[in-house]
Coordinates of C-alpha atoms in Angstrom, one line a residue:
M1 CA -102.3 -30.8 -33.1
T2 CA -100.3 -31.8 -30.1
R3 CA -99.5 -29.4 -27.5
L4 CA -95.8 -30.2 -27.8
L5 CA -96.0 -29.2 -31.6
K6 CA -97.9 -26.0 -30.7
R7 CA -95.2 -25.2 -28.4
R8 CA -92.4 -25.8 -31.0
Q9 CA -94.4 -23.7 -33.7
F10 CA -94.9 -20.9 -31.0
L11 CA -91.1 -21.0 -30.1
Q12 CA -89.9 -21.0 -33.6
G13 CA -92.4 -19.0 -35.3
T14 CA -94.6 -16.2 -33.9
I15 CA -92.7 -14.5 -31.4
G16 CA -89.4 -15.6 -32.9
A17 CA -90.3 -13.9 -36.0
A18 CA -91.5 -10.7 -34.2
V19 CA -88.0 -10.0 -32.6
G20 CA -86.1 -11.2 -35.8
I21 CA -84.4 -14.1 -34.2
G22 CA -85.2 -17.9 -34.4
L23 CA -84.9 -20.4 -31.6
S24 CA -81.9 -22.1 -32.8
N25 CA -80.0 -18.9 -33.2
L26 CA -81.0 -18.1 -29.6
K27 CA -79.7 -21.5 -28.3
A28 CA -76.5 -20.8 -30.3
Q29 CA -76.0 -17.4 -28.6
A30 CA -76.7 -19.1 -25.2
H31 CA -74.0 -21.6 -25.7
R32 CA -71.5 -18.6 -26.0
F33 CA -72.5 -17.5 -22.4
H34 CA -71.6 -20.6 -20.3
G35 CA -72.0 -23.9 -22.2
S36 CA -74.5 -25.2 -19.8
N37 CA -77.2 -22.5 -20.4
E38 CA -80.9 -23.5 -20.6
Y39 CA -83.2 -21.5 -23.0
I40 CA -86.7 -20.5 -22.0
E41 CA -89.0 -18.2 -23.7
A42 CA -90.1 -16.4 -20.5
L43 CA -88.8 -16.5 -17.0
V44 CA -90.5 -15.3 -13.7
I45 CA -88.3 -14.6 -10.7
G46 CA -90.6 -14.9 -7.7
S47 CA -94.0 -16.7 -7.1
G48 CA -96.1 -14.1 -5.0
F49 CA -99.0 -12.1 -6.4
G50 CA -97.2 -10.5 -9.2
G51 CA -95.4 -13.7 -10.3
G52 CA -98.5 -15.7 -9.9
V53 CA -100.3 -13.3 -12.3
A54 CA -97.6 -13.2 -14.8
S55 CA -97.1 -17.0 -14.8
L56 CA -100.8 -17.6 -15.4
R57 CA -101.1 -15.3 -18.1
L58 CA -98.0 -16.6 -19.8
G59 CA -99.3 -19.9 -19.7
E60 CA -102.7 -19.1 -21.1
A61 CA -100.8 -17.5 -24.0
G62 CA -99.0 -20.6 -24.8
I63 CA -95.7 -19.1 -23.8
E64 CA -93.2 -21.6 -22.1
T65 CA -92.4 -20.2 -18.8
I66 CA -90.2 -21.2 -15.9
V67 CA -90.8 -19.5 -12.5
L68 CA -87.9 -19.5 -10.2
E69 CA -88.7 -19.5 -6.4
R70 CA -86.2 -19.3 -3.5
G71 CA -88.4 -21.1 -1.0
R72 CA -89.9 -24.6 -0.8
R73 CA -93.3 -26.0 -1.9
W74 CA -95.8 -26.0 1.1
T75 CA -98.1 -28.9 0.4
I76 CA -100.8 -28.9 3.1
T77 CA -101.3 -32.5 4.4
D78 CA -104.4 -34.3 6.1
A79 CA -102.2 -34.8 9.1
G80 CA -102.0 -31.2 9.8
N81 CA -98.2 -30.8 10.2
T82 CA -97.2 -28.9 7.3
F83 CA -96.3 -25.5 9.1
S84 CA -94.4 -24.5 12.2
P85 CA -96.5 -23.9 15.3
Y86 CA -96.6 -20.5 17.0
D87 CA -95.6 -21.6 20.6
K88 CA -92.7 -23.8 19.5
P89 CA -91.3 -22.3 16.3
D90 CA -88.9 -24.5 14.4
G91 CA -87.0 -24.3 11.2
R92 CA -90.1 -24.1 9.1
A93 CA -90.9 -20.6 10.8
A94 CA -87.9 -18.7 9.0
Y95 CA -86.0 -18.7 5.8
L96 CA -82.4 -19.8 6.4
N97 CA -82.4 -17.9 9.6
P98 CA -80.8 -19.3 12.9
T99 CA -83.8 -17.8 15.0
S100 CA -87.6 -17.1 14.6
L101 CA -88.4 -13.9 13.2
F102 CA -92.0 -13.0 14.4
F103 CA -93.9 -14.8 17.1
N104 CA -91.3 -15.9 19.9
A105 CA -88.8 -13.8 17.9
G106 CA -85.2 -14.8 18.6
T107 CA -85.9 -18.4 19.5
P108 CA -82.9 -20.6 18.2
I109 CA -84.2 -22.8 15.4
D110 CA -82.7 -25.2 12.7
I111 CA -81.4 -23.5 9.6
Y112 CA -84.2 -24.5 7.0
T113 CA -86.0 -22.9 4.2
G114 CA -89.0 -21.7 6.4
I115 CA -92.0 -19.7 5.2
L116 CA -91.0 -16.2 6.7
S117 CA -88.0 -13.9 5.6
G118 CA -87.0 -10.6 6.9
K119 CA -84.5 -7.7 6.6
I120 CA -83.6 -5.2 9.1
A121 CA -82.8 -1.6 8.2
V122 CA -79.7 -0.2 9.3
G123 CA -79.9 1.2 12.6
N124 CA -82.7 -1.2 13.5
S125 CA -85.4 1.5 12.7
V126 CA -87.6 -1.1 11.1
S127 CA -87.7 -4.8 10.3
A128 CA -89.4 -5.9 7.0
L129 CA -91.1 -9.1 6.6
N130 CA -92.1 -11.2 3.7
G131 CA -92.9 -14.7 2.7
A132 CA -90.6 -17.5 1.2
G133 CA -92.2 -20.5 -0.7
V134 CA -94.1 -21.3 -3.8
G135 CA -97.0 -18.4 -3.4
G136 CA -94.6 -16.0 -2.0
T137 CA -96.0 -13.6 0.7
S138 CA -99.5 -14.8 0.2
L139 CA -98.4 -17.8 2.2
V140 CA -98.0 -15.5 5.5
Y141 CA -100.5 -12.7 4.6
G142 CA -103.9 -12.5 6.2
G143 CA -106.0 -12.7 3.0
I144 CA -106.9 -9.1 3.1
T145 CA -107.8 -8.0 -0.2
Y146 CA -108.5 -4.2 0.0
Q147 CA -109.0 -1.7 -2.8
P148 CA -108.1 1.7 -2.1
P149 CA -110.3 4.6 -2.7
E150 CA -109.6 6.6 -6.1
R151 CA -108.7 9.9 -4.1
F152 CA -106.1 8.0 -2.2
F153 CA -104.9 6.0 -5.1
Y154 CA -103.9 9.3 -7.0
Q155 CA -101.9 10.5 -3.9
V156 CA -99.6 7.7 -4.5
F157 CA -99.8 6.7 -8.1
P158 CA -99.4 8.7 -11.4
R159 CA -102.6 10.0 -13.1
S160 CA -101.5 8.0 -16.3
I161 CA -102.9 4.9 -14.5
N162 CA -106.6 4.8 -15.4
Y163 CA -108.4 4.0 -11.9
S164 CA -111.6 3.5 -13.5
Q165 CA -110.1 0.6 -15.6
L166 CA -108.5 -1.0 -12.6
D167 CA -112.1 -0.6 -10.8
T168 CA -113.8 -2.2 -13.5
I169 CA -111.5 -4.8 -15.0
Y170 CA -108.3 -5.6 -13.0
Y171 CA -109.4 -5.4 -9.2
P172 CA -112.4 -7.5 -10.0
R173 CA -110.5 -10.1 -12.1
A174 CA -107.9 -10.3 -9.2
R175 CA -110.6 -10.9 -6.4
S176 CA -112.4 -13.5 -8.5
I177 CA -109.5 -15.7 -8.8
L178 CA -108.3 -15.1 -5.1
K179 CA -111.9 -15.8 -4.3
A180 CA -111.9 -13.0 -1.8
T181 CA -115.3 -12.4 0.0
P182 CA -116.6 -10.6 3.1
I183 CA -116.8 -12.6 6.4
P184 CA -120.3 -14.0 6.7
D185 CA -122.4 -12.9 9.7
D186 CA -122.7 -16.3 11.2
I187 CA -118.8 -16.7 11.3
L188 CA -118.3 -13.0 12.4
Q189 CA -120.7 -13.6 15.4
S190 CA -119.1 -16.7 16.5
P191 CA -116.5 -16.5 19.6
Y192 CA -113.6 -16.9 17.2
Y193 CA -114.1 -13.3 16.0
L194 CA -115.2 -11.7 19.1
A195 CA -112.4 -9.1 18.9
S196 CA -113.7 -8.0 15.5
S197 CA -117.1 -7.7 16.9
I198 CA -116.0 -5.6 19.6
F199 CA -114.1 -3.4 17.3
L200 CA -117.3 -2.7 15.4
E201 CA -119.1 -1.7 18.4
Q202 CA -116.1 0.6 19.6
A203 CA -116.1 2.4 16.3
A204 CA -119.9 3.0 16.3
K205 CA -119.5 4.6 19.8
A206 CA -116.7 6.8 18.5
G207 CA -118.7 7.6 15.5
L208 CA -116.1 6.2 13.0
K209 CA -116.9 4.5 9.7
T210 CA -116.3 0.8 9.2
R211 CA -116.7 -1.8 6.6
K212 CA -116.3 -5.6 5.9
I213 CA -113.2 -6.3 3.9
P214 CA -112.9 -9.0 1.1
I215 CA -110.8 -11.8 2.4
A216 CA -109.2 -14.7 0.3
V217 CA -110.3 -17.2 2.8
D218 CA -112.8 -20.3 2.1
W219 CA -115.4 -19.7 4.6
D220 CA -116.9 -22.9 4.3
I221 CA -113.6 -24.6 5.4
V222 CA -113.8 -22.1 8.5
R223 CA -117.2 -23.5 9.1
Q224 CA -115.8 -27.1 9.0
E225 CA -113.0 -25.8 11.6
I226 CA -115.7 -24.6 13.7
A227 CA -117.8 -27.9 13.5
G228 CA -114.6 -29.8 14.3
Q229 CA -114.4 -31.4 10.8
K230 CA -111.2 -29.6 10.1
K231 CA -108.0 -28.9 12.0
P232 CA -108.7 -25.8 13.8
S233 CA -106.3 -23.2 12.2
I234 CA -108.0 -19.9 11.0
I235 CA -110.4 -19.8 14.0
L236 CA -107.3 -20.1 16.4
G237 CA -105.4 -17.2 14.4
Q238 CA -102.9 -19.7 13.1
Y239 CA -102.5 -18.0 9.7
Y240 CA -99.0 -16.2 9.7
Y241 CA -97.0 -19.4 9.2
G242 CA -99.6 -21.1 6.9
V243 CA -103.0 -22.4 7.5
E244 CA -103.2 -26.3 8.0
S245 CA -106.9 -26.5 7.2
G246 CA -106.4 -25.2 3.7
A247 CA -108.8 -22.4 4.1
K248 CA -106.5 -19.5 3.0
N249 CA -106.6 -19.0 -0.8
S250 CA -103.0 -18.2 -1.0
V251 CA -101.6 -17.8 -4.7
D252 CA -100.1 -21.3 -5.0
R253 CA -103.9 -22.6 -4.8
N254 CA -105.1 -20.3 -7.5
Y255 CA -103.1 -18.3 -9.8
L256 CA -100.0 -20.6 -9.7
K257 CA -102.2 -23.8 -9.8
M258 CA -104.1 -22.6 -12.9
A259 CA -100.7 -21.7 -14.6
E260 CA -99.3 -25.1 -14.0
E261 CA -102.4 -26.7 -15.4
T262 CA -101.9 -24.7 -18.8
G263 CA -98.9 -27.2 -19.4
Y264 CA -96.6 -24.2 -20.3
V265 CA -95.4 -23.3 -16.7
E266 CA -93.0 -25.0 -14.7
I267 CA -92.3 -23.8 -11.3
R268 CA -88.9 -24.4 -9.8
P269 CA -88.8 -24.2 -5.9
L270 CA -85.3 -23.8 -4.0
H271 CA -83.8 -21.8 -6.8
V272 CA -82.1 -18.5 -5.5
V273 CA -81.3 -16.1 -8.3
T274 CA -77.9 -14.5 -7.8
A275 CA -77.4 -12.5 -11.0
I276 CA -79.0 -11.0 -14.1
N277 CA -77.1 -10.4 -17.2
E278 CA -77.9 -8.8 -20.5
V279 CA -76.9 -11.3 -23.2
R280 CA -78.0 -8.9 -26.1
D281 CA -80.7 -6.4 -26.5
G282 CA -83.8 -8.0 -25.4
L283 CA -82.3 -11.3 -24.1
Y284 CA -81.3 -12.2 -20.6
Q285 CA -79.2 -14.6 -18.6
V286 CA -80.3 -15.4 -15.3
V287 CA -77.9 -17.0 -12.9
C288 CA -79.3 -19.0 -9.9
N289 CA -78.3 -21.6 -7.2
Q290 CA -80.4 -24.7 -6.8
I291 CA -80.3 -25.3 -3.1
N292 CA -81.6 -28.0 -0.5
E293 CA -83.9 -27.3 2.3
Q294 CA -81.1 -26.6 4.6
G295 CA -79.6 -23.9 2.0
K296 CA -76.8 -26.0 0.8
V297 CA -76.0 -25.2 -3.0
L298 CA -76.5 -28.3 -5.0
A299 CA -75.8 -26.8 -8.4
Q300 CA -75.7 -23.4 -10.2
K301 CA -77.8 -23.0 -13.4
H302 CA -77.6 -20.3 -16.2
L303 CA -81.0 -19.7 -18.0
I304 CA -81.5 -17.5 -21.0
C305 CA -84.8 -16.0 -21.5
R306 CA -86.3 -13.6 -24.0
Y307 CA -88.8 -12.2 -21.5
L308 CA -87.8 -11.5 -17.9
F309 CA -90.4 -10.8 -15.1
L310 CA -89.2 -9.5 -11.8
A311 CA -91.6 -10.5 -9.0
A312 CA -89.3 -11.2 -6.0
G313 CA -90.9 -8.6 -4.0
S314 CA -89.8 -5.2 -3.0
I315 CA -86.6 -6.5 -1.3
G316 CA -85.8 -9.1 -3.7
T317 CA -86.3 -7.3 -6.6
T318 CA -84.8 -4.3 -5.7
E319 CA -81.7 -6.0 -4.5
L320 CA -81.3 -7.9 -7.8
L321 CA -81.5 -4.7 -9.8
L322 CA -79.3 -2.7 -7.7
T323 CA -76.7 -5.4 -7.6
A324 CA -77.0 -5.6 -11.4
R325 CA -76.5 -1.9 -11.8
E326 CA -73.6 -1.6 -9.5
E327 CA -71.7 -4.7 -10.8
G328 CA -72.3 -3.5 -14.4
T329 CA -74.3 -6.5 -15.8
L330 CA -77.4 -4.0 -16.4
P331 CA -75.5 -0.7 -16.7
R332 CA -78.3 1.3 -18.2
L333 CA -80.7 0.8 -15.3
S334 CA -81.9 4.1 -13.6
N335 CA -80.0 5.8 -10.9
Q336 CA -83.2 5.8 -8.9
I337 CA -83.0 2.0 -8.1
G338 CA -83.1 1.3 -4.5
F339 CA -85.2 4.7 -3.9
G340 CA -88.8 5.1 -3.0
W341 CA -89.0 2.4 -0.5
G342 CA -91.3 2.5 2.4
T343 CA -93.3 0.5 5.0
N344 CA -97.0 1.4 4.1
A345 CA -97.0 3.2 7.4
D346 CA -97.7 -0.1 9.2
S347 CA -98.0 0.1 12.9
V348 CA -99.0 -2.1 15.8
T349 CA -101.1 -1.0 18.7
T350 CA -102.4 -2.8 21.8
V351 CA -105.8 -1.6 23.0
I352 CA -106.7 -2.5 26.5
S353 CA -110.5 -2.9 27.5
N354 CA -112.3 -4.3 30.6
R355 CA -114.1 -7.0 28.8
Q356 CA -113.4 -10.5 27.1
T357 CA -111.6 -10.1 23.7
N358 CA -110.4 -13.6 22.5
P359 CA -107.5 -11.6 21.0
T360 CA -105.7 -14.7 19.7
Y361 CA -108.5 -16.2 17.6
G362 CA -109.7 -15.4 14.2
T363 CA -108.2 -13.9 11.0
P364 CA -107.0 -10.2 10.6
G365 CA -108.7 -7.5 8.9
V366 CA -112.1 -9.0 8.4
V367 CA -113.4 -5.5 9.4
A368 CA -111.7 -2.0 9.3
I369 CA -112.1 1.3 10.7
E370 CA -111.8 3.9 7.8
H371 CA -111.1 7.2 9.5
F372 CA -110.2 8.9 6.1
D373 CA -111.3 12.3 7.3
N374 CA -108.8 12.3 10.3
P375 CA -108.0 15.9 10.3
I376 CA -104.1 15.1 10.3
A377 CA -104.0 12.4 7.8
P378 CA -106.1 9.4 6.7
V379 CA -106.0 6.3 8.9
L380 CA -107.0 2.7 8.5
L381 CA -107.2 0.3 11.5
E382 CA -107.8 -3.5 11.2
P383 CA -107.7 -6.1 14.3
F384 CA -105.6 -9.0 14.0
P385 CA -105.0 -11.6 16.4
V386 CA -101.4 -12.6 17.9
P387 CA -100.7 -15.3 20.1
S388 CA -100.2 -14.9 23.9
V389 CA -102.1 -11.7 24.2
P390 CA -104.1 -11.5 27.3
Q391 CA -107.9 -11.3 27.5
G392 CA -109.0 -7.8 27.6
A393 CA -106.4 -6.6 25.1
A394 CA -106.7 -6.3 21.3
I395 CA -103.9 -6.0 18.7
I396 CA -104.8 -3.4 16.0
L397 CA -102.8 -2.9 12.7
G398 CA -102.6 0.6 11.3
Q399 CA -101.9 1.8 7.9
E400 CA -101.6 5.2 6.5
I401 CA -100.1 7.0 3.4
T402 CA -96.3 7.3 3.9
K403 CA -93.9 9.0 1.7
P404 CA -91.2 7.0 -0.1
E405 CA -88.3 8.2 2.0
G406 CA -86.5 4.7 2.3
Y407 CA -83.7 3.6 0.3
F408 CA -81.2 0.8 -0.4
T409 CA -77.4 1.2 -1.0
Y410 CA -75.0 -1.4 -2.5
N411 CA -72.1 -2.6 -0.3
A412 CA -69.3 -3.4 -2.7
S413 CA -67.3 -5.0 -0.1
S414 CA -69.8 -7.6 1.1
K415 CA -71.6 -7.7 -2.4
S416 CA -75.0 -7.2 -0.5
T417 CA -77.4 -4.4 0.2
D418 CA -78.3 -2.0 3.1
L419 CA -81.7 -0.7 3.7
F420 CA -82.2 2.7 5.5
W421 CA -85.7 4.1 6.7
P422 CA -85.9 7.5 8.4
S423 CA -88.2 6.4 11.3
T424 CA -88.3 10.0 12.8
S425 CA -88.8 11.9 9.6
P426 CA -91.4 14.9 9.9
N427 CA -93.8 12.8 7.7
N428 CA -93.4 9.8 9.9
Q429 CA -94.0 12.1 12.9
K430 CA -97.0 13.5 11.5
L431 CA -98.4 9.8 10.8
A432 CA -97.8 8.9 14.2
K433 CA -99.8 11.8 15.4
A434 CA -102.7 11.1 13.1
I435 CA -103.1 7.5 14.4
Q436 CA -102.8 8.7 18.1
Y437 CA -105.7 11.1 17.1
T438 CA -108.1 8.3 15.9
Y439 CA -107.2 6.0 19.1
Q440 CA -108.0 9.2 21.2
L441 CA -111.5 9.1 19.8
I442 CA -112.0 5.5 20.4
N443 CA -110.7 5.5 24.1
Q444 CA -112.7 8.5 24.9
A445 CA -116.0 7.0 23.4
N446 CA -115.2 3.4 25.0
G447 CA -113.1 3.9 28.2
T448 CA -110.2 1.8 26.7
S449 CA -106.6 2.8 26.7
L450 CA -103.4 2.0 24.9
A451 CA -100.7 -0.2 26.4
S452 CA -98.1 1.9 24.6
P453 CA -97.8 4.2 21.7
P454 CA -98.4 2.7 18.1
D455 CA -95.2 0.9 17.3
F456 CA -94.0 1.4 13.6
S457 CA -90.9 -0.8 13.9
S458 CA -91.9 -3.5 11.6
T459 CA -93.7 -3.9 8.4
G460 CA -95.3 -6.9 6.6
H461 CA -95.9 -4.5 3.5
P462 CA -92.4 -3.6 2.2
L463 CA -93.0 -1.6 -0.9
G464 CA -91.0 0.2 -3.4
G465 CA -87.2 0.3 -4.6
A466 CA -87.7 0.3 -8.1
V467 CA -90.6 2.8 -8.4
I468 CA -93.0 3.5 -11.3
G469 CA -91.9 6.5 -13.2
Q470 CA -88.5 6.3 -12.0
V471 CA -87.3 2.8 -12.7
C472 CA -90.0 1.5 -14.9
D473 CA -93.0 2.8 -16.8
T474 CA -96.6 2.4 -15.5
Y475 CA -96.8 -1.1 -17.1
G476 CA -93.6 -2.3 -15.4
Q477 CA -91.5 -2.0 -18.4
V478 CA -87.9 -1.2 -17.3
Y479 CA -86.4 1.8 -18.7
G480 CA -83.6 1.0 -21.0
Y481 CA -84.1 -2.8 -21.3
R482 CA -86.5 -4.3 -23.9
N483 CA -88.5 -7.2 -22.6
L484 CA -87.6 -6.7 -18.9
F485 CA -90.6 -6.2 -16.6
I486 CA -91.5 -5.5 -13.0
V487 CA -94.8 -7.0 -11.7
D488 CA -94.4 -6.8 -7.8
G489 CA -94.6 -4.3 -5.0
S490 CA -91.2 -3.0 -5.8
L491 CA -92.8 -0.5 -8.2
M492 CA -95.1 0.9 -5.7
P493 CA -94.1 4.2 -4.1
A494 CA -93.7 3.3 -0.4
C495 CA -97.3 2.6 0.0
S496 CA -100.6 1.3 -1.4
A497 CA -102.8 4.3 -0.7
C498 CA -103.9 3.6 2.8
V499 CA -104.8 -0.1 2.4
N500 CA -103.2 -3.5 2.3
P501 CA -101.2 -3.9 -0.9
S502 CA -101.8 -7.4 -2.1
L503 CA -104.9 -6.6 -4.3
T504 CA -103.2 -3.6 -6.0
I505 CA -100.2 -5.5 -6.8
A506 CA -102.3 -8.3 -8.3
A507 CA -104.4 -5.8 -10.3
L508 CA -101.4 -3.8 -11.8
A509 CA -99.7 -7.0 -12.7
E510 CA -102.8 -7.9 -14.5
R511 CA -102.9 -4.6 -16.4
S512 CA -99.3 -5.1 -17.1
M513 CA -99.8 -8.6 -18.6
D514 CA -102.5 -7.4 -20.9
R515 CA -100.6 -4.8 -22.3
F516 CA -97.5 -7.3 -22.7
L517 CA -99.5 -10.0 -24.5
N518 CA -101.2 -7.3 -26.6
D519 CA -98.0 -5.8 -27.8
I520 CA -96.4 -9.1 -28.5
G521 CA -99.6 -10.0 -30.6
R522 CA -99.3 -6.8 -32.5
H523 CA -95.7 -7.7 -33.4
S524 CA -96.9 -11.2 -34.5
R525 CA -99.1 -9.9 -36.8
R526 CA -96.7 -7.5 -38.7

């Protein structure tokens, strides 16, 4: 049987019968809503961790799926010129923004669909950064795949999520596809990871617990970088704008690649979703603009889908849902849309010592201090390289368990959203004291000091806005809307239990997709 015939039978038969409507009827209904509608069985908005998981599992199930991604596809070339350099950022560094957002922030650049996007909270209390492109935020993350301890997991997530099931099935499944493994000792002991080695020494002197973290990096390619056989990228700390050597196992290189290989998944880059409408119970119309790499709208498109998966990230998914509710296209959405947002308590601190540190080299988070018995609040610290940091310094990323105190509002006059974050709330002040306490232990034991207090003004881990138990159930099913699902960080209440969130986003998405496919399988057997 040909794949095309199998697709036709699937679309017209099994699932169509389950919901009591045939493909021909769906196409006829689609024509009623803008004659140019395109019909697809499943639609995924966003291509990061959640979108990657959803697209792969849909493809494996033989469900025709389109993935809409606002950014471009970043194909690594042998010439090693795919991404923007740190020292002279260009349009590739930021998504449709006139200036760079992170390193050399504020540098004028050409308007281009670059790799890093951001949103600044009202009052400039925090800036939230995420990725743009096929692979989503995995393009700009450090590859850190950190599983939270059970006791912290249940400080954030409801008990109705079985942690043991995540621990034995879904966390290992995600790690295996991302190919996340701890840094080998020979690489850790190289000069490129000197800051991480020093970090371990300092922790030992302070009596603090440390561990190696699984990292989604191909360590053999890193060895090739060290040997001069690949363009030096990872070893020089060049990973926030993408890794020229191909060492980073971003989602476009595993989940999405595997999804496309099923033959049932099509990824459409440079498609910006602007609206979601309910066509009828369980059917959705998605409106999007196809753009060029400079952001010019080339065409507006309308797609009708039976199954809609939102994976545009905490900011993107929240904004789409909040807009849909306020503009009346999804009027039954919860009044909790936009609430429960947070920063994962991200902070950045510069630690000063009197020794060589090589602070611009290597990858972040290969080792961590787990000060989980901090008497004020649990603290996680991870060294990460930053360009232009002088010898003798080291940059440390801190994470804690923050409360879901941030929120979005809809601005009807501008048809946009505003983000609010109470940076000086009592809980955030408590977290600042907790991390200062940990640094005090390190400094006293090592004779180091802080260049300035921990800086909480930016986050690379924006979470929440469409939170579990308020907007959707624990499997991401949106309350009040059949066949509408959330599979990204927007369903996580402000933090991911004192660790980096990518692995938990992927694991929860894997769990959600298992339930979804089991449910439609039960329907098809009736």
